[in-house]
PDB file of C-alpha atoms in Angstrom:
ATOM      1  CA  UNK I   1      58.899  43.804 -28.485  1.00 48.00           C
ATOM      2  CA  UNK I   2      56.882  46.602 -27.545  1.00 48.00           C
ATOM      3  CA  UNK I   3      58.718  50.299 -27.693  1.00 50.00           C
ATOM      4  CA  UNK I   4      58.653  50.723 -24.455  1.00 53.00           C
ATOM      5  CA  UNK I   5      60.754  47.322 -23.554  1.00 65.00           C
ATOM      6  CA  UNK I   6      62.757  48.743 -26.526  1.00 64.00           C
ATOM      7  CA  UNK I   7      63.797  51.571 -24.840  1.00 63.00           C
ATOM      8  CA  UNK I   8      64.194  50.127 -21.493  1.00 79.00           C
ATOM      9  CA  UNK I   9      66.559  47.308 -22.878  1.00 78.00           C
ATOM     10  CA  UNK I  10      68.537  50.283 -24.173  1.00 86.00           C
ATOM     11  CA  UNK I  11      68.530  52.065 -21.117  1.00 88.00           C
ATOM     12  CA  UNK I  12      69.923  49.468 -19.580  1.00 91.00           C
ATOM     13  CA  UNK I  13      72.835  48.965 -21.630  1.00 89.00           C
ATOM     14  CA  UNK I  14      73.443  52.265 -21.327  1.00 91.00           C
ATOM     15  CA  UNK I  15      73.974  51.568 -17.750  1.00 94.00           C
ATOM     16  CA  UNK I  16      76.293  48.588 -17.783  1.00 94.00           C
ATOM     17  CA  UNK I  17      78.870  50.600 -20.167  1.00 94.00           C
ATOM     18  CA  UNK I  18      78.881  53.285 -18.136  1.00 96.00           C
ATOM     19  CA  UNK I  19      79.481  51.426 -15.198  1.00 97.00           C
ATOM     20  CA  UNK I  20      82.077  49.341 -17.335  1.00 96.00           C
ATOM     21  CA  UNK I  21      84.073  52.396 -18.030  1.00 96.00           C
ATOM     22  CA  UNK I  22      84.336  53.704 -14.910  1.00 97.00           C
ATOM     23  CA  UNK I  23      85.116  49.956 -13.226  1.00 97.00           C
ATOM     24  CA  UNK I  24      87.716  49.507 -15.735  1.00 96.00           C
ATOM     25  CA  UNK I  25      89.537  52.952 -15.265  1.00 97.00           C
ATOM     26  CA  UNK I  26      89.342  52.050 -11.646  1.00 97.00           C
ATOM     27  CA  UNK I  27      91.129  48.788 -12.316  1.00 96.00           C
ATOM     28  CA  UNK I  28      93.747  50.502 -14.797  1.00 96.00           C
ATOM     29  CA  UNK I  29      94.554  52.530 -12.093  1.00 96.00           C
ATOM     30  CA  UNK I  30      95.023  50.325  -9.155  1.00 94.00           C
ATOM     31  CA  UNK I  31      96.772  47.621 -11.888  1.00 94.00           C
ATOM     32  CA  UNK I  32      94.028  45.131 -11.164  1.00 94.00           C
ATOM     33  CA  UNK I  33      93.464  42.466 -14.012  1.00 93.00           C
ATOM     34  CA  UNK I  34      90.097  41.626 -14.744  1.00 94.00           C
ATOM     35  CA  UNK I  35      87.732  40.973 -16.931  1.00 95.00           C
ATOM     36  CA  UNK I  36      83.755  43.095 -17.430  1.00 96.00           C
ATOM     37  CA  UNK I  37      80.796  41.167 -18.621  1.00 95.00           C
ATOM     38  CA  UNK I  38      77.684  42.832 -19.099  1.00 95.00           C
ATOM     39  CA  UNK I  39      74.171  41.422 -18.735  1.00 90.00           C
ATOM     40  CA  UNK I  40      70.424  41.915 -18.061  1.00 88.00           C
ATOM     41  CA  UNK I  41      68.964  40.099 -15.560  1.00 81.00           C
ATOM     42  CA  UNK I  42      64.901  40.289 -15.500  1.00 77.00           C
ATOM     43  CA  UNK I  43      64.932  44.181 -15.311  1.00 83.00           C
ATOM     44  CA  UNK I  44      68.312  45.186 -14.279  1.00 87.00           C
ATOM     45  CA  UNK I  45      71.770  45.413 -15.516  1.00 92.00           C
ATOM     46  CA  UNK I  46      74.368  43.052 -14.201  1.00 92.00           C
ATOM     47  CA  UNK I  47      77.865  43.688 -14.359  1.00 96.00           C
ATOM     48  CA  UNK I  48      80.313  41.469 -13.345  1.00 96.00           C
ATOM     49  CA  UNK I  49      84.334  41.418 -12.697  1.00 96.00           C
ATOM     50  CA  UNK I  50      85.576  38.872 -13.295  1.00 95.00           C
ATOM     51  CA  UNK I  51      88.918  37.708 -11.986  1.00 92.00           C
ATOM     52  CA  UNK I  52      91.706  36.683 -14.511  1.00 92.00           C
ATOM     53  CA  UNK I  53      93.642  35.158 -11.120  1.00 88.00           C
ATOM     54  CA  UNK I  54      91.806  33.706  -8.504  1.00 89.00           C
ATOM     55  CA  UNK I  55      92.210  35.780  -5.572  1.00 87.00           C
ATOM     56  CA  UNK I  56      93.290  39.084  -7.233  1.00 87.00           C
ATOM     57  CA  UNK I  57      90.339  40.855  -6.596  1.00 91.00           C
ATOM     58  CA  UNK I  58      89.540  39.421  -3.035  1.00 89.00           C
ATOM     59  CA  UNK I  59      90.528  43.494  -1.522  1.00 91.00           C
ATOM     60  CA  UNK I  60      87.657  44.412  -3.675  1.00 93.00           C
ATOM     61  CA  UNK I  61      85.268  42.158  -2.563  1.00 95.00           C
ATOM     62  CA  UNK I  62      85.889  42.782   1.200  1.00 92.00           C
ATOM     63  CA  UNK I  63      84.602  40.975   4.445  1.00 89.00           C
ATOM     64  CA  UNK I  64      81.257  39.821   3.287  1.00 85.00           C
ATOM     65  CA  UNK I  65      81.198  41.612   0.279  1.00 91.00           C
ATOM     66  CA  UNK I  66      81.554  45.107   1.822  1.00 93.00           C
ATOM     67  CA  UNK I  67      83.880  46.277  -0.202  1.00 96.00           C
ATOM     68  CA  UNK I  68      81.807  45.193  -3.137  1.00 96.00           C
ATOM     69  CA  UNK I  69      78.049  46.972  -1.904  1.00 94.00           C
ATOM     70  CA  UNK I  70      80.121  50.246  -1.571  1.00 96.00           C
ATOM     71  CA  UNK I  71      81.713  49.925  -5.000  1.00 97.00           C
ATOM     72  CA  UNK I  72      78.095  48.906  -5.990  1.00 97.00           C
ATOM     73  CA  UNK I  73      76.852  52.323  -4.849  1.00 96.00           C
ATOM     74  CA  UNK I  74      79.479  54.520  -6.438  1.00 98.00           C
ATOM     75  CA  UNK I  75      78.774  52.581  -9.682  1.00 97.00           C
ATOM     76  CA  UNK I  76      74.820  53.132  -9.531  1.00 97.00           C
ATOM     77  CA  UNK I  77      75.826  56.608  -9.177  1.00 97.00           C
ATOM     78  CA  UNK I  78      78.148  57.010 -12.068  1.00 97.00           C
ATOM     79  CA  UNK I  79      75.700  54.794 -13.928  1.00 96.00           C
ATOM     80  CA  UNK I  80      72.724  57.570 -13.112  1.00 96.00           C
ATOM     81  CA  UNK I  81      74.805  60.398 -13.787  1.00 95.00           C
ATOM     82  CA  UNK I  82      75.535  58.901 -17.319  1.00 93.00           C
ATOM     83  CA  UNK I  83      71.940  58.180 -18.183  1.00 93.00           C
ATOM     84  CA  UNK I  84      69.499  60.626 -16.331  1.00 92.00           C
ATOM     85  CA  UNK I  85      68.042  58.129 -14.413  1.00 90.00           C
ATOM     86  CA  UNK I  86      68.125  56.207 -11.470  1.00 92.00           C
ATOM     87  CA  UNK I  87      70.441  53.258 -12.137  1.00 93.00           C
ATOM     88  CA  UNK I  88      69.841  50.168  -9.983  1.00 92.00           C
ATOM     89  CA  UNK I  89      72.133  48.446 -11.174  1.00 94.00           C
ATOM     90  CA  UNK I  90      73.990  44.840  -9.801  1.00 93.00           C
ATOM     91  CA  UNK I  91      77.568  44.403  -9.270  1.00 95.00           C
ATOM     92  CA  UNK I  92      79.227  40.989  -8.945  1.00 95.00           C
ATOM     93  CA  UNK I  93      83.133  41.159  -8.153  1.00 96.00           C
ATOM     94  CA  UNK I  94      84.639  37.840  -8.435  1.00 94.00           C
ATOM     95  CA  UNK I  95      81.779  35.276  -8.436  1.00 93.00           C
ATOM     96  CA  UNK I  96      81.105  36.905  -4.301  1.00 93.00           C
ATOM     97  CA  UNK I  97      77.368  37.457  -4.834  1.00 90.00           C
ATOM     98  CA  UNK I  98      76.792  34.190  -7.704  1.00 89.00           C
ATOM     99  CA  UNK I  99      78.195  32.283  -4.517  1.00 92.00           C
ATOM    100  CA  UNK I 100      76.305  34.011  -1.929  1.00 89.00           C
ATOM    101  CA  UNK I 101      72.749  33.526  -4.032  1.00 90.00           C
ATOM    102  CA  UNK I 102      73.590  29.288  -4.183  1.00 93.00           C
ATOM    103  CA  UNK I 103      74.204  29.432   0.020  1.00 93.00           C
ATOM    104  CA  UNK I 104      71.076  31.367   0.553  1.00 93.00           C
ATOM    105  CA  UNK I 105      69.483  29.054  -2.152  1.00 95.00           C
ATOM    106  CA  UNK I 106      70.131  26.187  -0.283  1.00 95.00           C
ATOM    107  CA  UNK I 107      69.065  27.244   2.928  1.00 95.00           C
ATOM    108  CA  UNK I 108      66.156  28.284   0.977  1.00 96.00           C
ATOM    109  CA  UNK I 109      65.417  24.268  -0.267  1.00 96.00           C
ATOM    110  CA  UNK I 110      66.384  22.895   3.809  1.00 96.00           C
ATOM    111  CA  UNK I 111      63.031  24.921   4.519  1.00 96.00           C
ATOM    112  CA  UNK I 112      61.156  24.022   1.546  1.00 96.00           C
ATOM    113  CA  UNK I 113      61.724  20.542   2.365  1.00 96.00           C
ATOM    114  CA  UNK I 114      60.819  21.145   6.344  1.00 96.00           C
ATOM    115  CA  UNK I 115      57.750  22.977   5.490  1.00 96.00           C
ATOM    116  CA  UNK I 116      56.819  19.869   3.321  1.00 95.00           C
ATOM    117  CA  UNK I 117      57.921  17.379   5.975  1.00 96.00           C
ATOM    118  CA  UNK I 118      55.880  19.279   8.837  1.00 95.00           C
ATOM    119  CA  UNK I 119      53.069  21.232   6.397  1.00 94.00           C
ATOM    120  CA  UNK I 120      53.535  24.304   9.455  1.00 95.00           C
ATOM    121  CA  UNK I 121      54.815  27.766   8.513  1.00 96.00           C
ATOM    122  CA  UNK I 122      58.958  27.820   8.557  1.00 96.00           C
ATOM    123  CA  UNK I 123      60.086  31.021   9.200  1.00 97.00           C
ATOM    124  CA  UNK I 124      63.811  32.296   7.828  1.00 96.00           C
ATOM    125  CA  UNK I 125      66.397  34.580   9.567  1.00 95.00           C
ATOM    126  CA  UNK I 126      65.904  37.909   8.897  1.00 96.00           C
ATOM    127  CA  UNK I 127      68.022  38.889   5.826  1.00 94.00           C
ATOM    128  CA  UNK I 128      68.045  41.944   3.113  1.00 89.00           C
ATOM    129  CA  UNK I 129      65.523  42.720   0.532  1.00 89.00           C
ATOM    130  CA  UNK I 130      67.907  40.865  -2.204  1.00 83.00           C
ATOM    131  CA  UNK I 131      68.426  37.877   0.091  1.00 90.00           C
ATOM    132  CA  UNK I 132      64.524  37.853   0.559  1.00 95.00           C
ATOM    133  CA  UNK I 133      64.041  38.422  -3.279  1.00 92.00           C
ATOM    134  CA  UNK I 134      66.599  34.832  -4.026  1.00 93.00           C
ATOM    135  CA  UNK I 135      64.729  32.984  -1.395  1.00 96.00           C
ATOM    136  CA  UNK I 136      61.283  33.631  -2.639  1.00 96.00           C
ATOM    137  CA  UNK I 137      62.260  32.483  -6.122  1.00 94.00           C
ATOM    138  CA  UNK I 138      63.305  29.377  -5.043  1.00 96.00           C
ATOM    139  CA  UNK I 139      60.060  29.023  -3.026  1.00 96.00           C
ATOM    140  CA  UNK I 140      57.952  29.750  -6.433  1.00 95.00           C
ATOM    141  CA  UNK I 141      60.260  27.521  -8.419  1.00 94.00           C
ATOM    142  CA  UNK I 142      59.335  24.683  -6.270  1.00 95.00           C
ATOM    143  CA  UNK I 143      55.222  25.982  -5.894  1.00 95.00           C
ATOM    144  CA  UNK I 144      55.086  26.373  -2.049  1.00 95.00           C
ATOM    145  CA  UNK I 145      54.101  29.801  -1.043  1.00 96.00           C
ATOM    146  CA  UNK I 146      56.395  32.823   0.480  1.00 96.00           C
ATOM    147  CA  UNK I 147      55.706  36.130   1.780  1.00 96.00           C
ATOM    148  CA  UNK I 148      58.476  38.290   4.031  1.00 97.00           C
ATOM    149  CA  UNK I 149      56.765  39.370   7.791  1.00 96.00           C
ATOM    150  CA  UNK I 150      58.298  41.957  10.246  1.00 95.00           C
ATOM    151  CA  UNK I 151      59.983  45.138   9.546  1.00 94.00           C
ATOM    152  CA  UNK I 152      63.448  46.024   8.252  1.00 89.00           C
ATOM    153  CA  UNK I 153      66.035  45.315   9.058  1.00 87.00           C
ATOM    154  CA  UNK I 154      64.795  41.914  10.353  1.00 94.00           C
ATOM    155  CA  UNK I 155      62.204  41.688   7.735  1.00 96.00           C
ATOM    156  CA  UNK I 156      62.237  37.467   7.211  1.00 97.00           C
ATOM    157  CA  UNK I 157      60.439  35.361   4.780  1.00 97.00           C
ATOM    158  CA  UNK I 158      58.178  32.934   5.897  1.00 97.00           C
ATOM    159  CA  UNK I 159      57.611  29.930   3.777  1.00 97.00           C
ATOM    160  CA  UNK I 160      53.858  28.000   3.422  1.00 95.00           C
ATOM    161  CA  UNK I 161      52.925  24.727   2.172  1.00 91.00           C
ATOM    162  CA  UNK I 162      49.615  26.699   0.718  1.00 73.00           C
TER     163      UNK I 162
ATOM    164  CA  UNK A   1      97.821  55.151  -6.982  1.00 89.00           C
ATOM    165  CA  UNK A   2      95.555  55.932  -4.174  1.00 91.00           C
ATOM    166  CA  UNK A   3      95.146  59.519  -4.776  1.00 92.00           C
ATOM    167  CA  UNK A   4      94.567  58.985  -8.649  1.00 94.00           C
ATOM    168  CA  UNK A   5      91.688  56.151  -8.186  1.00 96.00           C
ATOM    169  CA  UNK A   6      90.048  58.467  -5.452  1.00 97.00           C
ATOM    170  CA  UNK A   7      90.239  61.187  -8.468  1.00 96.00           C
ATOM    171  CA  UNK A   8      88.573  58.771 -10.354  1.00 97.00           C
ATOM    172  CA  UNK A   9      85.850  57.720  -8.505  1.00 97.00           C
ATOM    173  CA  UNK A  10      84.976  61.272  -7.694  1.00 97.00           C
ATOM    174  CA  UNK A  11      85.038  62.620 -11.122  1.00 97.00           C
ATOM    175  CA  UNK A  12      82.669  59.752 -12.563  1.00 97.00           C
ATOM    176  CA  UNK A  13      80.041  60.890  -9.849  1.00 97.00           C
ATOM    177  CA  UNK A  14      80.128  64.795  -9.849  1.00 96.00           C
ATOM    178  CA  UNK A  15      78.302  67.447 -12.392  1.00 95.00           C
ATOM    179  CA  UNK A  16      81.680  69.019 -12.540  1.00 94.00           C
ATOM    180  CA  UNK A  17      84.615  66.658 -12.669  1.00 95.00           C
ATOM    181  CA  UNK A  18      86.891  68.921 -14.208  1.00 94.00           C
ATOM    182  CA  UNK A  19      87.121  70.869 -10.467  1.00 93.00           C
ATOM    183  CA  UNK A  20      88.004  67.558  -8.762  1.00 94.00           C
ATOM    184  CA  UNK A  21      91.639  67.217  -7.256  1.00 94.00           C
ATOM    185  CA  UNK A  22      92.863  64.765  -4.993  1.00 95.00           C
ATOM    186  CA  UNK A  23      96.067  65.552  -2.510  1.00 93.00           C
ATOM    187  CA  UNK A  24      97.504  64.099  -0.211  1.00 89.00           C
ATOM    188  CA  UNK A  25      99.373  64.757   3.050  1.00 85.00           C
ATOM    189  CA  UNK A  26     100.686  63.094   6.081  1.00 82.00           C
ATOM    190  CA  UNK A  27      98.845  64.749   9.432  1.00 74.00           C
ATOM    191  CA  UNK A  28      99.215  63.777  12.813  1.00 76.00           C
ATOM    192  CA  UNK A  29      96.684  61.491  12.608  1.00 74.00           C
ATOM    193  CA  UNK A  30      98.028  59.561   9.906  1.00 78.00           C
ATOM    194  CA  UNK A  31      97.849  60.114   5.741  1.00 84.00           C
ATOM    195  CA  UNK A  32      95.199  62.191   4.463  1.00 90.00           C
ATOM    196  CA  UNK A  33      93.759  62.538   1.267  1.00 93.00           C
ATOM    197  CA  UNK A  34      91.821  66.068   0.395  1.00 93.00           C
ATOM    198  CA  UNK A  35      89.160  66.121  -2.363  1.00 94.00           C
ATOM    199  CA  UNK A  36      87.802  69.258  -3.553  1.00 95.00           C
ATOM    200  CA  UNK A  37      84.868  69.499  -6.088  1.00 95.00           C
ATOM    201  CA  UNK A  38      82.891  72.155  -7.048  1.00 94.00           C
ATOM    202  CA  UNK A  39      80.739  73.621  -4.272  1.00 92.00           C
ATOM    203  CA  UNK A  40      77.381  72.338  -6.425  1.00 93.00           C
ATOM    204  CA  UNK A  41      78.773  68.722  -5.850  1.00 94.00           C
ATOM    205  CA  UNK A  42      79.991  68.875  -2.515  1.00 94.00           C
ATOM    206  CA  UNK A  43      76.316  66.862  -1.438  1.00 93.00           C
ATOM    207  CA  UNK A  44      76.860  64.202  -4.052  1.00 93.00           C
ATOM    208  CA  UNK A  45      80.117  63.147  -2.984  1.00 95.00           C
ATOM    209  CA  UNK A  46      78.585  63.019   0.425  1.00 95.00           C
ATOM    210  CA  UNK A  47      75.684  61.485  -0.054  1.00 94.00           C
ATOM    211  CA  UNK A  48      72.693  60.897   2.532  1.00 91.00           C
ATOM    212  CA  UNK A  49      73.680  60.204   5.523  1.00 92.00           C
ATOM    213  CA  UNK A  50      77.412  60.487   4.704  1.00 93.00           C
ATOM    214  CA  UNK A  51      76.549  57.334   2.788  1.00 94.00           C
ATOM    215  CA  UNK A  52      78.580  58.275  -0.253  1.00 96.00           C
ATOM    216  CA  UNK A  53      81.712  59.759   1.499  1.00 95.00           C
ATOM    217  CA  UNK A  54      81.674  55.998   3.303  1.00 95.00           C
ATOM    218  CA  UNK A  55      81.398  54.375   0.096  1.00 96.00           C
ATOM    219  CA  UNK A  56      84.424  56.251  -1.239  1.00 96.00           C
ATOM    220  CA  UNK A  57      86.309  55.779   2.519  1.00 94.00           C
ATOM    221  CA  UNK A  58      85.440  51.747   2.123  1.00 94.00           C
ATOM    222  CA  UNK A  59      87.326  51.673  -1.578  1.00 96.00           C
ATOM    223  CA  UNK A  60      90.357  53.538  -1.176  1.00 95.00           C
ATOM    224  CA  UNK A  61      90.651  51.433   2.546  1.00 93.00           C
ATOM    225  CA  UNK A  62      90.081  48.155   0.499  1.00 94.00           C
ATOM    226  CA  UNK A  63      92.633  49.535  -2.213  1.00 94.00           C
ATOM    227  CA  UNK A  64      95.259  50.499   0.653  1.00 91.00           C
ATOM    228  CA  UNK A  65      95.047  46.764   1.297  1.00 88.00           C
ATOM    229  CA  UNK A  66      92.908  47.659   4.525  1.00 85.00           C
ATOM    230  CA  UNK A  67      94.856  50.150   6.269  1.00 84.00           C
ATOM    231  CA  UNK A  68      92.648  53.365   6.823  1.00 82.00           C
ATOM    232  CA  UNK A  69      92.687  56.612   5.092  1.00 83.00           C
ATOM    233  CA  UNK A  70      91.442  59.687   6.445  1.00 87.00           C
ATOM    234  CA  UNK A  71      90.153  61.424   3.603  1.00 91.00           C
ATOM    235  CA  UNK A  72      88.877  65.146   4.050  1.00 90.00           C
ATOM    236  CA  UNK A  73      85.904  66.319   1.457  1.00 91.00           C
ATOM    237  CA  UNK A  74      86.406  70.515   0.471  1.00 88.00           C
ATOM    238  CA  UNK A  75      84.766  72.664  -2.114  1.00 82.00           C
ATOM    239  CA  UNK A  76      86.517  74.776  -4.448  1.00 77.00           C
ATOM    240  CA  UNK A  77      86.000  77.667  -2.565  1.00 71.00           C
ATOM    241  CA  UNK A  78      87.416  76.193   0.481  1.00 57.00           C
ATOM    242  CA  UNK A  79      84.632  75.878   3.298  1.00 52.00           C
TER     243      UNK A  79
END
């Protein structure tokens, strides 16, 4: 491992405690139970709550995930505060996003296997640069060809037999 | 509860989280929590765009099991 992956590595750990701590005083607070895992995922940190009941952290979750992307925010912040620098950081409350990425991933393979079927250009609903991101993963993963067209926020991925 | 996780979710963003305090109050137009920071922070809790100070409005909304909060943002110095 070079020194610079070193460091990054370290950086982001750096990031998922800090982001731990302040999650888990949040949840000490508002006598939530729940569990923090920390990861690295390609080149971010992932942290994830975990719920010890199911359903005990549905208010933090929110209708489609709202609740979550603004707890994700104040987290990145807190995160960057701790460490100097820019945190972009993921947060996953209660399996919400784990669940989201196998939907989109599915609707992702229904077009891989249309683009196959017809060999034209399919062309996805417009969705957000970390919807986009999923579905062009599963595109590599099966070898077909994906690029995103239009501008935000109905930037779309279209999907090639190539 | 609500007042003290606001607290906390201020503090862990601001240069100067020993000036944070959290009160509340019940208006006219319903309970109101006040934050003050420090004057230097009063653009980090609000963010661009206000996107910050939604953030915050979004949790303590979620953590009031959806019932809205007016919540009021003032520096130290009171402006």
């Amino acid at each position: 491992m070079t020194e610079k992956t070193e460091a990054s590595v370290n950086l982001l750990e750096q990031e998922g405690d800090a982001a731990a701590d302040y999650l888990e005083a949040l949840l000490d607070i508002a006598d939530l139970d729940g569990d923090i895992d920390i990861d690295v995922e390609g080149n971010r940190a992932m942290v994830s709550v975990v719920e010890v009941n199911k359903g005990d952290l549905g208010n933090l979750v929110g209708a489609d995930g709202e609740v979550l992307q603004a707890l994700q925010e104040l987290t990145r912040l807190a995160a960057t505060r701790e460490t100097g620098e820019r945190s972009r950081l993921m947060l996953d409350i209660a399996g919400h996003r784990a669940a989201q990425r196998e939907i989109l991933a599915e609707k992702a393979r229904e077009a891989i296997a249309e683009a196959q079927r017809t060999s034209a250009p399919v062309r996805m609903d417009p969705m957000t640069p970390f919807e986009r991101k999923v579905v062009h993963d599963v595109v590599a993963e099966a070898g077909l060809a994906s690029e995103s067209e239009g501008e935000e926020p109905t930037r779309f991925v279209v999907i090639r037999v190539s | 509860m609500l007042d003290e996780a606001l607290a906390h979710l201020v503090r862990g963003i601001v240069d100067n989280p020993g000036d944070v305090t959290v009160s509340s109050r019940s208006g006219k137009r319903g309970p109101t929590l006040n934050v003050t920071v420090h004057p230097e922070d009063m653009g980090r809790v609000i963010g661009r765009n206000g996107r910050t100070a939604t953030a915050l409005r979004t949790v303590v909304t979620a953590l009031n099991d959806g019932r809205g909060m007016r919540i009021d943002f003032l520096d130290v110095d009171g402006r």
